[in-house]
Amino acid sequence: MTQSRASQVSLDDTPYYHCICRCVRRAFLCGIDHYSGHDYEHRRQWVVDRLAILAEVFAIDLCAYAVMFNHYHLVLRIDRDSALSWSDDEVVARWTSIFSGHILVDRWRSGAADPAEACRAQEMIGLWRQRLFDLGWFMKCLNEYLARKANEEDQCKGRFWEGRYRSQALLDEKALLSCMAYVDLNPVRAGMADRPEDAEYTSLQQRSQALRSANATGEPSLPRLLPFVDAQQIETPDNRTLCRVRLLDYLQLVDATGRAVRAGKRGTISAQAADLLQRLNIDERAWLRHMAPRRQRIPLAMGSLARLKAFAAATGRCWVAGQSLASGLG
């Protein structure tokens, strides 16, 4: 039975979520349709451009993304604390940058509203604030925009996406890293690129380009990515970083995992990545088994066994799938 999105998102357990959305039937998000011969490759930029806008409006950070032929992957971090700290004027400015405002809010900001109108305007601003860190509203603003644009280009009507987006809670650092690596390796596994840094319209290529060129991070067409820690940074609760892992360590981890999984040789993982796995207390065999291509429905959440049980209790469930795998990941 379809479950409400509210029952699948628990910000008290984790701010990190993996989202997947797939096109309906044979619709192409991007790439070349070999049946009709139409080239939809330009639609990749649509996704990236829209993500760049939404990342600046919402209190939701982009950790990883990959735009495939008929679906896309996102790893997102919901920053509720930032949204709650915004002033009312900032909430209004962010909301009205992509949506229409309201006359009562305009009257309240100009000082012309009476007490009843001011109270109603405050209620509306509070609702907008809640929506600006809501995962469902972020995905709505992305998917509806893409669907309308694609249908207009195709001169057709109807559904463009096969259904609601799927979300997966990432309950700890190990789950976050493994999911990000899975997303960044998707184009390699699909045969779209030989190396992950060569796969276009992916977060790993964007991070790799930023390392090679300081100008890459300033391009307006690229969405803002939540950074990894750097070598000199001291971790504090207020740091807006992904996790304790440095970017270079993560790139080594992705590269080694990709080569190991593609070749089917679990003992060929590099020494640098093995050190990282040991530092995070991740079993190497469990990691590679988890990173293998997935043929079944993704579990609702990823994380340690204890975190999975806590997430199940917080979302009103007796259990969540993936507990046998979680026991191997610690």
mmCIF file of C-alpha atoms in Angstrom:
data_model
loop_
_atom_site.group_PDB
_atom_site.id
_atom_site.type_symbol
_atom_site.label_atom_id
_atom_site.label_comp_id
_atom_site.label_asym_id
_atom_site.label_seq_id
_atom_site.Cartn_x
_atom_site.Cartn_y
_atom_site.Cartn_z
ATOM 1 C CA MET A 1 0.000 0.000 0.000
ATOM 2 C CA THR A 2 1.243 3.483 -0.850
ATOM 3 C CA GLN A 3 2.374 5.332 2.247
ATOM 4 C CA SER A 4 2.321 9.046 2.875
ATOM 5 C CA ARG A 5 5.575 10.911 2.398
ATOM 6 C CA ALA A 6 5.361 12.190 5.970
ATOM 7 C CA SER A 7 5.682 8.623 7.225
ATOM 8 C CA GLN A 8 8.901 8.140 5.213
ATOM 9 C CA VAL A 9 10.713 11.308 6.306
ATOM 10 C CA SER A 10 11.856 11.767 9.893
ATOM 11 C CA LEU A 11 14.137 14.763 10.367
ATOM 12 C CA ASP A 12 14.701 13.801 13.984
ATOM 13 C CA ASP A 13 16.446 10.635 12.740
ATOM 14 C CA THR A 14 18.335 12.000 9.718
ATOM 15 C CA PRO A 15 18.427 15.036 7.408
ATOM 16 C CA TYR A 16 19.835 12.951 4.494
ATOM 17 C CA TYR A 17 17.617 11.350 1.825
ATOM 18 C CA HIS A 18 18.186 9.572 -1.473
ATOM 19 C CA CYS A 19 15.506 10.392 -4.069
ATOM 20 C CA ILE A 20 14.850 8.646 -7.391
ATOM 21 C CA CYS A 21 12.368 9.575 -10.100
ATOM 22 C CA ARG A 22 11.779 7.676 -13.334
ATOM 23 C CA CYS A 23 10.009 8.615 -16.561
ATOM 24 C CA VAL A 24 6.798 6.875 -17.530
ATOM 25 C CA ARG A 25 6.928 4.011 -20.058
ATOM 26 C CA ARG A 26 9.448 4.793 -22.846
ATOM 27 C CA ALA A 27 9.607 8.548 -22.235
ATOM 28 C CA PHE A 28 13.152 9.872 -22.325
ATOM 29 C CA LEU A 29 14.419 12.343 -19.787
ATOM 30 C CA CYS A 30 17.578 12.703 -21.839
ATOM 31 C CA GLY A 31 19.770 10.786 -24.255
ATOM 32 C CA ILE A 32 18.889 9.442 -27.709
ATOM 33 C CA ASP A 33 15.688 7.472 -28.317
ATOM 34 C CA HIS A 34 16.830 4.693 -30.648
ATOM 35 C CA TYR A 35 13.248 4.004 -31.775
ATOM 36 C CA SER A 36 12.349 7.524 -32.920
ATOM 37 C CA GLY A 37 15.854 8.873 -33.393
ATOM 38 C CA HIS A 38 15.094 11.970 -31.325
ATOM 39 C CA ASP A 39 17.956 13.395 -29.314
ATOM 40 C CA TYR A 40 16.951 14.524 -25.820
ATOM 41 C CA GLU A 41 20.460 15.092 -24.550
ATOM 42 C CA HIS A 42 19.818 18.797 -23.982
ATOM 43 C CA ARG A 43 17.315 17.925 -21.250
ATOM 44 C CA ARG A 44 20.188 17.030 -18.965
ATOM 45 C CA GLN A 45 20.959 20.708 -18.654
ATOM 46 C CA TRP A 46 17.351 21.383 -17.742
ATOM 47 C CA VAL A 47 17.735 19.201 -14.658
ATOM 48 C CA VAL A 48 21.037 20.775 -13.627
ATOM 49 C CA ASP A 49 19.776 24.327 -14.197
ATOM 50 C CA ARG A 50 16.652 23.702 -12.147
ATOM 51 C CA LEU A 51 18.647 22.108 -9.336
ATOM 52 C CA ALA A 52 20.905 25.173 -9.277
ATOM 53 C CA ILE A 53 17.862 27.413 -8.754
ATOM 54 C CA LEU A 54 16.149 25.239 -6.164
ATOM 55 C CA ALA A 55 19.339 24.771 -4.127
ATOM 56 C CA GLU A 56 19.484 28.546 -3.676
ATOM 57 C CA VAL A 57 15.810 28.881 -2.742
ATOM 58 C CA PHE A 58 15.134 25.901 -0.475
ATOM 59 C CA ALA A 59 16.821 24.992 2.785
ATOM 60 C CA ILE A 60 17.822 21.739 1.131
ATOM 61 C CA ASP A 61 21.437 21.038 0.194
ATOM 62 C CA LEU A 62 22.493 18.928 -2.766
ATOM 63 C CA CYS A 63 25.018 16.232 -1.851
ATOM 64 C CA ALA A 64 25.094 14.135 -5.035
ATOM 65 C CA TYR A 65 23.218 13.790 -8.311
ATOM 66 C CA ALA A 66 23.295 11.774 -11.519
ATOM 67 C CA VAL A 67 21.086 12.370 -14.558
ATOM 68 C CA MET A 68 20.500 9.119 -16.441
ATOM 69 C CA PHE A 69 18.587 8.311 -19.657
ATOM 70 C CA ASN A 70 15.118 7.877 -18.142
ATOM 71 C CA HIS A 71 15.608 8.678 -14.453
ATOM 72 C CA TYR A 72 17.719 10.665 -12.059
ATOM 73 C CA HIS A 73 19.211 10.227 -8.592
ATOM 74 C CA LEU A 74 19.571 12.883 -5.896
ATOM 75 C CA VAL A 75 21.119 12.765 -2.449
ATOM 76 C CA LEU A 76 19.765 15.668 -0.408
ATOM 77 C CA ARG A 77 20.280 17.164 3.034
ATOM 78 C CA ILE A 78 17.325 18.962 4.633
ATOM 79 C CA ASP A 79 18.542 21.939 6.668
ATOM 80 C CA ARG A 80 15.585 22.625 8.938
ATOM 81 C CA ASP A 81 17.580 24.789 11.354
ATOM 82 C CA SER A 82 18.571 27.243 8.634
ATOM 83 C CA ALA A 83 14.969 27.630 7.467
ATOM 84 C CA LEU A 84 13.768 28.285 11.008
ATOM 85 C CA SER A 85 16.462 30.959 11.459
ATOM 86 C CA TRP A 86 15.477 32.961 8.363
ATOM 87 C CA SER A 87 13.757 36.288 8.844
ATOM 88 C CA ASP A 88 10.224 36.699 7.507
ATOM 89 C CA ASP A 89 11.534 38.979 4.756
ATOM 90 C CA GLU A 90 14.008 36.328 3.619
ATOM 91 C CA VAL A 91 11.293 33.669 3.557
ATOM 92 C CA VAL A 92 9.115 35.916 1.400
ATOM 93 C CA ALA A 93 12.001 36.754 -0.934
ATOM 94 C CA ARG A 94 12.893 33.082 -1.395
ATOM 95 C CA TRP A 95 9.313 31.947 -1.907
ATOM 96 C CA THR A 96 8.398 34.681 -4.371
ATOM 97 C CA SER A 97 11.501 33.976 -6.469
ATOM 98 C CA ILE A 98 9.736 30.884 -7.860
ATOM 99 C CA PHE A 99 6.084 31.314 -6.794
ATOM 100 C CA SER A 100 3.569 34.144 -6.839
ATOM 101 C CA GLY A 101 3.248 36.115 -3.645
ATOM 102 C CA HIS A 102 0.030 37.195 -1.936
ATOM 103 C CA ILE A 103 -1.613 40.587 -1.610
ATOM 104 C CA LEU A 104 -1.933 40.266 2.171
ATOM 105 C CA VAL A 105 1.786 39.630 2.528
ATOM 106 C CA ASP A 106 2.484 42.627 0.300
ATOM 107 C CA ARG A 107 0.228 44.813 2.452
ATOM 108 C CA TRP A 108 1.890 43.561 5.644
ATOM 109 C CA ARG A 109 5.388 44.282 4.324
ATOM 110 C CA SER A 110 4.351 47.809 3.278
ATOM 111 C CA GLY A 111 2.790 48.482 6.678
ATOM 112 C CA ALA A 112 -0.716 48.931 5.265
ATOM 113 C CA ALA A 113 -2.258 45.773 6.754
ATOM 114 C CA ASP A 114 -4.748 45.889 9.624
ATOM 115 C CA PRO A 115 -4.285 43.493 12.594
ATOM 116 C CA ALA A 116 -6.392 40.719 11.043
ATOM 117 C CA GLU A 117 -4.586 40.959 7.722
ATOM 118 C CA ALA A 118 -1.209 41.027 9.493
ATOM 119 C CA CYS A 119 -2.117 37.862 11.424
ATOM 120 C CA ARG A 120 -3.136 36.085 8.232
ATOM 121 C CA ALA A 121 0.051 37.243 6.477
ATOM 122 C CA GLN A 122 2.153 35.820 9.312
ATOM 123 C CA GLU A 123 0.334 32.499 8.985
ATOM 124 C CA MET A 124 1.069 32.389 5.262
ATOM 125 C CA ILE A 125 4.749 33.196 5.789
ATOM 126 C CA GLY A 126 4.935 30.417 8.384
ATOM 127 C CA LEU A 127 3.455 27.999 5.859
ATOM 128 C CA TRP A 128 5.950 29.104 3.201
ATOM 129 C CA ARG A 129 8.794 28.623 5.687
ATOM 130 C CA GLN A 130 7.672 25.039 6.341
ATOM 131 C CA ARG A 131 7.467 24.309 2.628
ATOM 132 C CA LEU A 132 10.971 25.657 2.003
ATOM 133 C CA PHE A 133 12.484 22.755 3.933
ATOM 134 C CA ASP A 134 9.921 20.177 2.814
ATOM 135 C CA LEU A 135 11.286 17.361 0.656
ATOM 136 C CA GLY A 136 7.980 16.932 -1.165
ATOM 137 C CA TRP A 137 7.826 20.574 -2.201
ATOM 138 C CA PHE A 138 11.422 20.500 -3.425
ATOM 139 C CA MET A 139 10.696 17.467 -5.604
ATOM 140 C CA LYS A 140 7.417 18.971 -6.803
ATOM 141 C CA CYS A 141 9.209 22.114 -7.941
ATOM 142 C CA LEU A 142 11.729 19.996 -9.827
ATOM 143 C CA ASN A 143 9.466 17.353 -11.381
ATOM 144 C CA GLU A 144 6.563 19.587 -12.327
ATOM 145 C CA TYR A 145 8.900 22.022 -14.057
ATOM 146 C CA LEU A 146 10.616 19.236 -16.024
ATOM 147 C CA ALA A 147 7.339 17.537 -16.957
ATOM 148 C CA ARG A 148 5.764 20.732 -18.268
ATOM 149 C CA LYS A 149 8.859 21.628 -20.255
ATOM 150 C CA ALA A 150 9.211 18.143 -21.751
ATOM 151 C CA ASN A 151 5.513 17.903 -22.660
ATOM 152 C CA GLU A 152 5.675 21.312 -24.301
ATOM 153 C CA GLU A 153 8.670 20.241 -26.352
ATOM 154 C CA ASP A 154 7.041 16.917 -27.281
ATOM 155 C CA GLN A 155 3.722 18.678 -28.022
ATOM 156 C CA CYS A 156 1.783 16.234 -25.903
ATOM 157 C CA LYS A 157 -0.133 16.022 -22.638
ATOM 158 C CA GLY A 158 -0.256 13.530 -19.809
ATOM 159 C CA ARG A 159 2.072 12.112 -17.233
ATOM 160 C CA PHE A 160 5.813 12.371 -17.762
ATOM 161 C CA TRP A 161 6.868 10.610 -14.551
ATOM 162 C CA GLU A 162 5.793 7.046 -13.797
ATOM 163 C CA GLY A 163 4.681 7.974 -10.276
ATOM 164 C CA ARG A 164 5.767 9.636 -7.070
ATOM 165 C CA TYR A 165 9.447 9.970 -6.463
ATOM 166 C CA ARG A 166 10.961 7.328 -4.200
ATOM 167 C CA SER A 167 12.860 8.399 -1.116
ATOM 168 C CA GLN A 168 15.307 6.512 1.061
ATOM 169 C CA ALA A 169 16.474 7.713 4.469
ATOM 170 C CA LEU A 170 20.241 7.635 5.020
ATOM 171 C CA LEU A 171 20.597 7.172 8.746
ATOM 172 C CA ASP A 172 24.350 7.446 9.320
ATOM 173 C CA GLU A 173 27.647 8.409 7.709
ATOM 174 C CA LYS A 174 28.282 4.957 6.281
ATOM 175 C CA ALA A 175 24.885 4.866 4.603
ATOM 176 C CA LEU A 176 25.434 8.378 3.213
ATOM 177 C CA LEU A 177 28.823 7.520 1.711
ATOM 178 C CA SER A 178 27.645 4.244 0.238
ATOM 179 C CA CYS A 179 24.567 5.856 -1.343
ATOM 180 C CA MET A 180 26.573 8.763 -2.775
ATOM 181 C CA ALA A 181 29.080 6.329 -4.267
ATOM 182 C CA TYR A 182 26.213 4.295 -5.722
ATOM 183 C CA VAL A 183 24.760 7.432 -7.334
ATOM 184 C CA ASP A 184 28.122 8.633 -8.669
ATOM 185 C CA LEU A 185 28.859 5.193 -10.157
ATOM 186 C CA ASN A 186 25.481 4.842 -11.895
ATOM 187 C CA PRO A 187 26.665 6.190 -15.285
ATOM 188 C CA VAL A 188 29.643 3.816 -15.244
ATOM 189 C CA ARG A 189 27.456 0.790 -14.561
ATOM 190 C CA ALA A 190 25.030 1.864 -17.278
ATOM 191 C CA GLY A 191 27.843 2.104 -19.833
ATOM 192 C CA MET A 192 27.451 5.865 -20.225
ATOM 193 C CA ALA A 193 31.078 6.518 -19.256
ATOM 194 C CA ASP A 194 34.243 4.517 -18.663
ATOM 195 C CA ARG A 195 35.237 6.553 -15.619
ATOM 196 C CA PRO A 196 32.972 8.342 -13.127
ATOM 197 C CA GLU A 197 34.757 11.683 -13.574
ATOM 198 C CA ASP A 198 33.975 11.501 -17.323
ATOM 199 C CA ALA A 199 30.223 11.047 -16.772
ATOM 200 C CA GLU A 200 28.514 14.304 -17.665
ATOM 201 C CA TYR A 201 25.829 15.920 -15.506
ATOM 202 C CA THR A 202 26.907 14.202 -12.326
ATOM 203 C CA SER A 203 28.040 15.567 -8.994
ATOM 204 C CA LEU A 204 31.303 13.614 -9.122
ATOM 205 C CA GLN A 205 32.306 15.221 -12.412
ATOM 206 C CA GLN A 206 31.409 18.633 -10.967
ATOM 207 C CA ARG A 207 33.520 18.017 -7.865
ATOM 208 C CA SER A 208 36.399 16.707 -10.005
ATOM 209 C CA GLN A 209 36.296 19.757 -12.250
ATOM 210 C CA ALA A 210 36.293 22.015 -9.197
ATOM 211 C CA LEU A 211 39.541 20.402 -8.078
ATOM 212 C CA ARG A 212 41.164 21.006 -11.465
ATOM 213 C CA SER A 213 39.844 24.510 -12.014
ATOM 214 C CA ALA A 214 38.903 27.156 -9.474
ATOM 215 C CA ASN A 215 36.538 28.676 -12.040
ATOM 216 C CA ALA A 216 34.383 25.559 -12.265
ATOM 217 C CA THR A 217 32.622 26.232 -8.972
ATOM 218 C CA GLY A 218 31.603 29.695 -10.102
ATOM 219 C CA GLU A 219 29.682 28.679 -13.212
ATOM 220 C CA PRO A 220 26.019 29.699 -12.836
ATOM 221 C CA SER A 221 24.798 26.547 -14.588
ATOM 222 C CA LEU A 222 26.167 24.288 -11.877
ATOM 223 C CA PRO A 223 24.167 23.672 -8.696
ATOM 224 C CA ARG A 224 25.767 24.378 -5.343
ATOM 225 C CA LEU A 225 26.981 21.159 -3.738
ATOM 226 C CA LEU A 226 27.346 20.589 -0.017
ATOM 227 C CA PRO A 227 31.142 20.389 0.446
ATOM 228 C CA PHE A 228 33.256 17.731 2.076
ATOM 229 C CA VAL A 229 35.589 18.716 4.904
ATOM 230 C CA ASP A 230 38.991 20.016 3.848
ATOM 231 C CA ALA A 231 42.370 19.148 5.293
ATOM 232 C CA GLN A 232 42.502 22.093 7.703
ATOM 233 C CA GLN A 233 38.890 22.128 8.821
ATOM 234 C CA ILE A 234 38.013 21.182 12.389
ATOM 235 C CA GLU A 235 34.665 19.444 12.586
ATOM 236 C CA THR A 236 32.014 21.213 14.661
ATOM 237 C CA PRO A 237 28.242 20.725 14.844
ATOM 238 C CA ASP A 238 27.736 23.993 12.923
ATOM 239 C CA ASN A 239 29.869 23.018 9.915
ATOM 240 C CA ARG A 240 27.835 22.751 6.703
ATOM 241 C CA THR A 241 29.769 19.766 5.423
ATOM 242 C CA LEU A 242 28.828 16.275 4.350
ATOM 243 C CA CYS A 243 30.749 14.127 6.803
ATOM 244 C CA ARG A 244 34.192 13.552 8.282
ATOM 245 C CA VAL A 245 35.638 12.353 4.959
ATOM 246 C CA ARG A 246 37.776 14.595 2.734
ATOM 247 C CA LEU A 247 36.904 14.957 -0.938
ATOM 248 C CA LEU A 248 40.095 13.265 -2.157
ATOM 249 C CA ASP A 249 39.413 10.281 0.086
ATOM 250 C CA TYR A 250 35.888 10.048 -1.279
ATOM 251 C CA LEU A 251 37.077 10.193 -4.897
ATOM 252 C CA GLN A 252 39.535 7.376 -4.182
ATOM 253 C CA LEU A 253 36.778 5.383 -2.559
ATOM 254 C CA VAL A 254 34.440 5.778 -5.548
ATOM 255 C CA ASP A 255 37.171 4.904 -8.032
ATOM 256 C CA ALA A 256 38.255 1.794 -6.138
ATOM 257 C CA THR A 257 34.682 0.631 -5.538
ATOM 258 C CA GLY A 258 33.793 1.096 -9.201
ATOM 259 C CA ARG A 259 36.729 -0.958 -10.416
ATOM 260 C CA ALA A 260 36.120 -3.695 -7.877
ATOM 261 C CA VAL A 261 32.405 -4.048 -8.620
ATOM 262 C CA ARG A 262 32.734 -3.892 -12.399
ATOM 263 C CA ALA A 263 35.501 -6.473 -12.504
ATOM 264 C CA GLY A 264 33.820 -8.701 -9.932
ATOM 265 C CA LYS A 265 37.083 -8.925 -7.972
ATOM 266 C CA ARG A 266 36.480 -8.013 -4.371
ATOM 267 C CA GLY A 267 40.165 -8.134 -3.473
ATOM 268 C CA THR A 268 41.300 -5.405 -5.881
ATOM 269 C CA ILE A 269 40.184 -2.430 -3.844
ATOM 270 C CA SER A 270 42.961 0.130 -3.458
ATOM 271 C CA ALA A 271 45.002 0.549 -0.289
ATOM 272 C CA GLN A 272 43.802 4.137 0.201
ATOM 273 C CA ALA A 273 40.144 3.140 0.041
ATOM 274 C CA ALA A 274 40.723 0.164 2.306
ATOM 275 C CA ASP A 275 42.181 2.511 4.915
ATOM 276 C CA LEU A 276 39.084 4.672 4.650
ATOM 277 C CA LEU A 277 36.802 1.675 5.109
ATOM 278 C CA GLN A 278 38.745 0.655 8.176
ATOM 279 C CA ARG A 279 38.546 4.160 9.658
ATOM 280 C CA LEU A 280 34.767 4.081 9.260
ATOM 281 C CA ASN A 281 34.576 0.519 10.642
ATOM 282 C CA ILE A 282 33.002 -0.818 7.441
ATOM 283 C CA ASP A 283 33.487 -4.444 6.484
ATOM 284 C CA GLU A 284 35.000 -4.561 2.961
ATOM 285 C CA ARG A 285 32.921 -7.533 1.782
ATOM 286 C CA ALA A 286 29.716 -6.032 3.130
ATOM 287 C CA TRP A 287 30.539 -2.722 1.410
ATOM 288 C CA LEU A 288 31.076 -4.327 -1.993
ATOM 289 C CA ARG A 289 27.988 -6.495 -1.599
ATOM 290 C CA HIS A 290 25.987 -3.373 -0.792
ATOM 291 C CA MET A 291 27.425 -1.517 -3.789
ATOM 292 C CA ALA A 292 26.499 -4.284 -6.257
ATOM 293 C CA PRO A 293 23.850 -3.353 -8.881
ATOM 294 C CA ARG A 294 20.367 -3.474 -7.362
ATOM 295 C CA ARG A 295 17.727 -5.600 -9.031
ATOM 296 C CA GLN A 296 15.011 -5.137 -6.444
ATOM 297 C CA ARG A 297 13.171 -2.260 -4.877
ATOM 298 C CA ILE A 298 15.412 -0.036 -2.812
ATOM 299 C CA PRO A 299 14.865 -0.217 0.957
ATOM 300 C CA LEU A 300 13.121 2.622 2.729
ATOM 301 C CA ALA A 301 16.204 3.476 4.786
ATOM 302 C CA MET A 302 19.917 2.691 5.017
ATOM 303 C CA GLY A 303 22.076 2.665 8.120
ATOM 304 C CA SER A 304 23.259 0.592 11.048
ATOM 305 C CA LEU A 305 20.928 -1.965 12.572
ATOM 306 C CA ALA A 306 20.333 0.199 15.635
ATOM 307 C CA ARG A 307 19.544 3.272 13.505
ATOM 308 C CA LEU A 308 17.167 1.248 11.316
ATOM 309 C CA LYS A 309 15.235 0.052 14.369
ATOM 310 C CA ALA A 310 15.049 3.599 15.737
ATOM 311 C CA PHE A 311 13.857 4.928 12.360
ATOM 312 C CA ALA A 312 11.182 2.212 12.178
ATOM 313 C CA ALA A 313 9.890 3.197 15.620
ATOM 314 C CA ALA A 314 9.944 6.915 14.778
ATOM 315 C CA THR A 315 7.916 6.383 11.578
ATOM 316 C CA GLY A 316 5.382 4.002 13.130
ATOM 317 C CA ARG A 317 6.699 0.753 11.679
ATOM 318 C CA CYS A 318 7.527 -2.565 13.262
ATOM 319 C CA TRP A 319 10.536 -3.011 10.978
ATOM 320 C CA VAL A 320 12.155 -1.781 7.746
ATOM 321 C CA ALA A 321 13.807 -3.861 5.049
ATOM 322 C CA GLY A 322 17.592 -4.101 4.781
ATOM 323 C CA GLN A 323 18.432 -5.173 8.335
ATOM 324 C CA SER A 324 20.522 -8.174 7.244
ATOM 325 C CA LEU A 325 22.717 -5.926 5.106
ATOM 326 C CA ALA A 326 22.910 -3.324 7.867
ATOM 327 C CA SER A 327 24.353 -5.852 10.260
ATOM 328 C CA GLY A 328 27.324 -6.279 7.919
ATOM 329 C CA LEU A 329 27.916 -2.538 7.644
ATOM 330 C CA GLY A 330 28.077 -2.136 11.408
#
